CSV table of C-alpha atoms in Angstrom, one decimal:
chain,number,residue,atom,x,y,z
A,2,UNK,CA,3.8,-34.0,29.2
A,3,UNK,CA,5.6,-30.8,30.3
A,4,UNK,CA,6.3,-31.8,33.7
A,5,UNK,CA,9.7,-29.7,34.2
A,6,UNK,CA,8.4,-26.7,32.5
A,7,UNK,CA,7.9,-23.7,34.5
A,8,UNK,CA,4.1,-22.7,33.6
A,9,UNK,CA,3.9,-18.9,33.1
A,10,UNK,CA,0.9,-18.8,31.8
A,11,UNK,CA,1.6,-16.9,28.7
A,12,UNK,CA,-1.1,-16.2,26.2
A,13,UNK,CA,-1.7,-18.1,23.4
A,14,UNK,CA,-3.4,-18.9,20.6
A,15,UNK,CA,-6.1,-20.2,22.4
A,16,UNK,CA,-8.9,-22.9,22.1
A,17,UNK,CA,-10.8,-23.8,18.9
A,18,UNK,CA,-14.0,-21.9,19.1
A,19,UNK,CA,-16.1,-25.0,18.2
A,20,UNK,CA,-13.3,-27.3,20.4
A,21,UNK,CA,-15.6,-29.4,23.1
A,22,UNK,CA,-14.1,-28.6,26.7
A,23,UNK,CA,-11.6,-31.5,27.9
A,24,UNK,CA,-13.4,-33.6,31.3
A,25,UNK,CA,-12.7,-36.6,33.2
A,26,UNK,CA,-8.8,-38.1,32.3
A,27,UNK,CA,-8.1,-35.4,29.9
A,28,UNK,CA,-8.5,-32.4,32.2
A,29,UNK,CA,-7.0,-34.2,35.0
A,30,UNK,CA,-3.6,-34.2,33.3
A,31,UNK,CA,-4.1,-30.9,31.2
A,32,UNK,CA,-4.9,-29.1,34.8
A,33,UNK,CA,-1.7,-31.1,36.1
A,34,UNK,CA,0.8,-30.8,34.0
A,35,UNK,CA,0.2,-26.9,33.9
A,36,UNK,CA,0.1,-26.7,37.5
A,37,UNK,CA,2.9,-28.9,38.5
A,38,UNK,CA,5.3,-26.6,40.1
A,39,UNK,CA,2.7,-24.5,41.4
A,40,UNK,CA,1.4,-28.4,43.6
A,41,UNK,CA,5.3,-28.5,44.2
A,42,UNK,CA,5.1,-25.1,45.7
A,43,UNK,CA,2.0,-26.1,47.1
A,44,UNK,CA,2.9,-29.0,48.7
A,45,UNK,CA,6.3,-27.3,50.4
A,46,UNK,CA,4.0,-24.6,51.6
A,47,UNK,CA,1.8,-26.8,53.3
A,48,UNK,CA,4.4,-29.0,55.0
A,49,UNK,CA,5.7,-25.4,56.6
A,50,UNK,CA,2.3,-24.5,58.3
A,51,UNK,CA,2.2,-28.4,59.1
A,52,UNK,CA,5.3,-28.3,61.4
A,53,UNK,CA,3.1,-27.5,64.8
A,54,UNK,CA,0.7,-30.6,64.1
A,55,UNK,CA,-1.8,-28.9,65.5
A,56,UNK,CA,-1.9,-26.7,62.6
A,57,UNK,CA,-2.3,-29.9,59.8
A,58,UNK,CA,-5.9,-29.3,59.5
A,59,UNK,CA,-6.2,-25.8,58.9
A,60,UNK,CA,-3.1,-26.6,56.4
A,61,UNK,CA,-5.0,-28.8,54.6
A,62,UNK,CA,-7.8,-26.8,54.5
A,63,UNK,CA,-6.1,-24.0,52.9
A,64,UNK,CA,-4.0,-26.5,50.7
A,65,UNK,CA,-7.4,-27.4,49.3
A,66,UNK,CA,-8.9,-24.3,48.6
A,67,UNK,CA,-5.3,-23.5,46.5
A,68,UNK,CA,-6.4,-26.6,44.6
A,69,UNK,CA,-9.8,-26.3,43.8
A,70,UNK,CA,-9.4,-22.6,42.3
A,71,UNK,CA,-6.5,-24.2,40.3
A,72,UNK,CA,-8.8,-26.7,39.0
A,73,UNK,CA,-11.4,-23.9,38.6
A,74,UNK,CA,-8.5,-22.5,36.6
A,75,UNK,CA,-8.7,-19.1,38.8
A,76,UNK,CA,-5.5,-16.8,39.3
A,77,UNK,CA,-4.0,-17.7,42.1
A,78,UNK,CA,-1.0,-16.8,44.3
A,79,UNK,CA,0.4,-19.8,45.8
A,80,UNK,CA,1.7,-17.9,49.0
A,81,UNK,CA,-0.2,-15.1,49.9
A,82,UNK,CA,-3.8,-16.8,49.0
A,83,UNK,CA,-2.0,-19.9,51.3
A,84,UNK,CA,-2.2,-17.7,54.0
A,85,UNK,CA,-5.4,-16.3,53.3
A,86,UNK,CA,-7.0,-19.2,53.2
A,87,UNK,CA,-5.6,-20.6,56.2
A,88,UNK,CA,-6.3,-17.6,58.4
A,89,UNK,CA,-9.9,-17.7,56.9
A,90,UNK,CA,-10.8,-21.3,57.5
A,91,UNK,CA,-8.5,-22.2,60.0
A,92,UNK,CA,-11.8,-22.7,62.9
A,93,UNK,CA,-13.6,-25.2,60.6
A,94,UNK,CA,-10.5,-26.9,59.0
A,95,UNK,CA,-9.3,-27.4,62.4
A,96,UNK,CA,-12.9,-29.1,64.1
A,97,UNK,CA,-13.1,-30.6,60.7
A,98,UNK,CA,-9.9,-32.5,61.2
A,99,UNK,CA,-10.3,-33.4,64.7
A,100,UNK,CA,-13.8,-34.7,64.1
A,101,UNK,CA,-12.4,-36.8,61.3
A,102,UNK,CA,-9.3,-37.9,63.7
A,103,UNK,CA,-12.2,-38.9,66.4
A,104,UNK,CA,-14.9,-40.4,64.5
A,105,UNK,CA,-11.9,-43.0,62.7
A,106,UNK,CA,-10.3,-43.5,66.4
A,107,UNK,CA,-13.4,-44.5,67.6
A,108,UNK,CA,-14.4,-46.8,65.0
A,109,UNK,CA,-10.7,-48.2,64.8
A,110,UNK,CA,-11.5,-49.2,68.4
A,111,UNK,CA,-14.9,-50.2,67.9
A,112,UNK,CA,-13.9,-52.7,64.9
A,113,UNK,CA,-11.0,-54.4,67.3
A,114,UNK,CA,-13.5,-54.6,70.5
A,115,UNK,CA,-16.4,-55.9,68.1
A,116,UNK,CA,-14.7,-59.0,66.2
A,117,UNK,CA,-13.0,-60.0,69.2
A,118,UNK,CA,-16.5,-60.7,71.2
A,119,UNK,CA,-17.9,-61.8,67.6
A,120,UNK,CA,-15.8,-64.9,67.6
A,121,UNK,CA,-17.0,-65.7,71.0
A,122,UNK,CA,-20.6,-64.8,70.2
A,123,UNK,CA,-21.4,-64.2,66.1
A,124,UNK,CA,-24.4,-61.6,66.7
A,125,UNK,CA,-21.9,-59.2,67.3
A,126,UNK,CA,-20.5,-59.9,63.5
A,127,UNK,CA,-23.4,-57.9,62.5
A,128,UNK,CA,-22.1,-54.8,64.9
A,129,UNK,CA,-18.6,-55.2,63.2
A,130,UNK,CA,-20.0,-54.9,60.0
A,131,UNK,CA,-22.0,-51.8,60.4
A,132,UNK,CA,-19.1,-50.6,61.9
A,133,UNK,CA,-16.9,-51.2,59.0
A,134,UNK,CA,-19.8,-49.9,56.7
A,135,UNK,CA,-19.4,-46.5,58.5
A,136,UNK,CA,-15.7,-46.7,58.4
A,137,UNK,CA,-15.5,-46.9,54.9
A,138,UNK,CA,-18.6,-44.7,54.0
A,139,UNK,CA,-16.3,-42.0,56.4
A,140,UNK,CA,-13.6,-42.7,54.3
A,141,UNK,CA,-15.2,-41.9,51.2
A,142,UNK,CA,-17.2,-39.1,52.3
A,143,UNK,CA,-13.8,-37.4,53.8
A,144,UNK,CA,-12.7,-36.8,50.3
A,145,UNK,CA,-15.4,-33.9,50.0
A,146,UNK,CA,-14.9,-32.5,53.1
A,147,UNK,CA,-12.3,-30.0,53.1
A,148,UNK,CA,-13.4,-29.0,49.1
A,149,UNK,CA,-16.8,-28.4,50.3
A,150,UNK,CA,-15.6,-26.4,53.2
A,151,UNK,CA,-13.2,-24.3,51.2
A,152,UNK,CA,-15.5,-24.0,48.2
A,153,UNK,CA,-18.9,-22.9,49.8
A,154,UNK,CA,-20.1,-21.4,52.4
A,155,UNK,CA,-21.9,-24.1,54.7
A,156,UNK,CA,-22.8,-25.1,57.9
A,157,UNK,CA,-20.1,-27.6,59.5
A,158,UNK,CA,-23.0,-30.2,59.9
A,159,UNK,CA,-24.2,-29.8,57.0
A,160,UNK,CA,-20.7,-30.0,55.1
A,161,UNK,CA,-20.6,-33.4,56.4
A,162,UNK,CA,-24.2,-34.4,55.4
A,163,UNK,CA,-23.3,-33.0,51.5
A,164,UNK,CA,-20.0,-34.9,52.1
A,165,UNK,CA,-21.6,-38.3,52.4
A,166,UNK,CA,-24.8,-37.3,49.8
A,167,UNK,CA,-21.9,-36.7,47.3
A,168,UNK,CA,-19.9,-39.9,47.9
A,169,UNK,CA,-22.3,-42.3,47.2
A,170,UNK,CA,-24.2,-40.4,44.3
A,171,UNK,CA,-21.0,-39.8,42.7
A,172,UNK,CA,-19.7,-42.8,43.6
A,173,UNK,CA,-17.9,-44.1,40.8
A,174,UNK,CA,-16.1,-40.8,40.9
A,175,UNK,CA,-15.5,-41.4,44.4
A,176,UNK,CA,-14.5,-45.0,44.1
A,177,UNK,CA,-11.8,-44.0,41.6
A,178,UNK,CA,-10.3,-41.0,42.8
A,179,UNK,CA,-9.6,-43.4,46.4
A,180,UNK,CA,-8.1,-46.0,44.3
A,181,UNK,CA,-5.5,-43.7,42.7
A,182,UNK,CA,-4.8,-41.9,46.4
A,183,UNK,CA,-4.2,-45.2,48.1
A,184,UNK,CA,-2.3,-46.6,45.2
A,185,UNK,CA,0.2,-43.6,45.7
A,186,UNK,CA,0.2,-43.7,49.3
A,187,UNK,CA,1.0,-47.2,49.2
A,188,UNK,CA,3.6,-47.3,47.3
A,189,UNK,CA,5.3,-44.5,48.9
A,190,UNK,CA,4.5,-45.9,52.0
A,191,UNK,CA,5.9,-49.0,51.3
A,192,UNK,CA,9.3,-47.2,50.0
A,193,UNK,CA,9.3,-45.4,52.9
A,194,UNK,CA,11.5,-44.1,54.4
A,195,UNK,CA,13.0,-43.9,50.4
A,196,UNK,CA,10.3,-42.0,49.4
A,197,UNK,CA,10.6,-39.0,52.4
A,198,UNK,CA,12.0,-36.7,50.0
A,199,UNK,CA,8.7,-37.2,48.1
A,200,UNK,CA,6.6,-36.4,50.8
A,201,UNK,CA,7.8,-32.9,51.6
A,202,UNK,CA,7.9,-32.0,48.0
A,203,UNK,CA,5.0,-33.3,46.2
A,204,UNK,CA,2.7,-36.7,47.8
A,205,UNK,CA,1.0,-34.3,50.4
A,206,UNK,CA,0.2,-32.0,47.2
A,207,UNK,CA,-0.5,-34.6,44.7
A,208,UNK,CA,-3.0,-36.6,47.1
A,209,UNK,CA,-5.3,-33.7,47.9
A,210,UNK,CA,-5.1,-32.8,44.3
A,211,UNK,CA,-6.6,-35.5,42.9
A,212,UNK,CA,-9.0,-35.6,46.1
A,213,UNK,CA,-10.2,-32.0,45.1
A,214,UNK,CA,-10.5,-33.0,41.3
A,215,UNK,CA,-13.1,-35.9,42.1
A,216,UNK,CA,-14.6,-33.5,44.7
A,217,UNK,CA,-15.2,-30.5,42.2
A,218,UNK,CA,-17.3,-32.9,39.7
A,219,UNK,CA,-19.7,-33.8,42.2
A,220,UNK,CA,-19.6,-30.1,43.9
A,221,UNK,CA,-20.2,-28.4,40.9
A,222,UNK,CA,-22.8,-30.9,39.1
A,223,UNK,CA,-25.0,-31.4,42.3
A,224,UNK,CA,-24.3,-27.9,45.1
A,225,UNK,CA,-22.7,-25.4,42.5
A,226,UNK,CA,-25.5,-25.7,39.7
């Protein structure tokens, strides 16, 4: 793999006319490896707009919508469309995020208050266990979020309500493409602070790009067709 080969996206001799298109794995990688130093780019670009905090969401927003015409394998301008995107999503990225930030806070809270009174009284085991269903439905459904706000045009509630539709029909999917994201942010985690250096030039970039890669194949099987 051509990792630490500047892409310029020369033409070529082109695909086989009767050549099958590359999904799943294959595409992943193809899509990756052409694209790496434009998700390095990416990634710096993000961490620049990120430096208020307040900002993260509508960063990640526009992050996201860089990705997703990537995988879409639209032109894009790493810079200029950043800004573009952020200045045009920046409202719903932003109540996106905080909604996301409150609905987990809540539920974090709600888990510790709930097992502490269910080991005095064990009907409340069946509270902390819907409330750990909805933590972890959230935490799948959060993966289509910011795709399906950057990708078409919807209603806030009802970019939510396609979020969680999409996570459990494309589950598997879903499923996988969380695996992979934890696995990385584990282990960078764990090396931390090591692995710093990793975060401001490609783990922020990395993470929502294989987020927006699982997101497009339920987005474009079930919302765009």
């Amino acid at each position: 793999m051509k990792l630490l080969t500047p892409n310029f996206e020369r033409e070529g001799p082109g695909i086989e006319k009767d050549e099958p298109p590359k999904e799943g794995i294959h595409l992943f990688f193809e899509l990756f490896t052409m694209r790496f130093w434009d998700i390095i780019k990416l990634n710096f670009v993000f961490v620049l707009y990120s430096l208020p905090i307040i900002t993260i969401g509508p960063a990640f927003g526009a992050m996201t919508s860089i990705l997703m015409s990537m995988i879409q394998r639209k032109h894009t301008y790493i810079f200029s469309d950043f800004h573009e995107a952020f200045k045009n999503n920046w409202k719903q990225s932003l109540f996106s995020g905080l909604i996301i930030l409150i609905a987990f806070s809540f539920l974090g809270v709600s888990l510790s208050f709930y097992l502490k009174l269910a080991q005095e009284k064990s009907i409340f085991y069946f509270v902390f266990y819907l409330c750990l269903f909805i933590t972890v439905l959230l935490a799948l459904a959060s993966m289509y979020i910011y795709p399906l706000l950057t990708t078409v045009s919807l209603p806030l509630k009802d970019v939510f309500k396609n979020s969680i539709l999409l996570c459990i029909v494309c589950i598997r999917n879903t499923l996988l493409g969380e695996l992979a994201c934890a696995l990385i942010l584990g282990i960078h985690i764990f090396f931390f602070p090591i692995s710093l250096p990793l975060f401001l030039i490609l783990t922020f970039g990395i993470l929502s790009f294989i987020s927006s890669f699982t997101a497009w194949i339920g987005i474009k099987r079930f919302i765009v067709q």
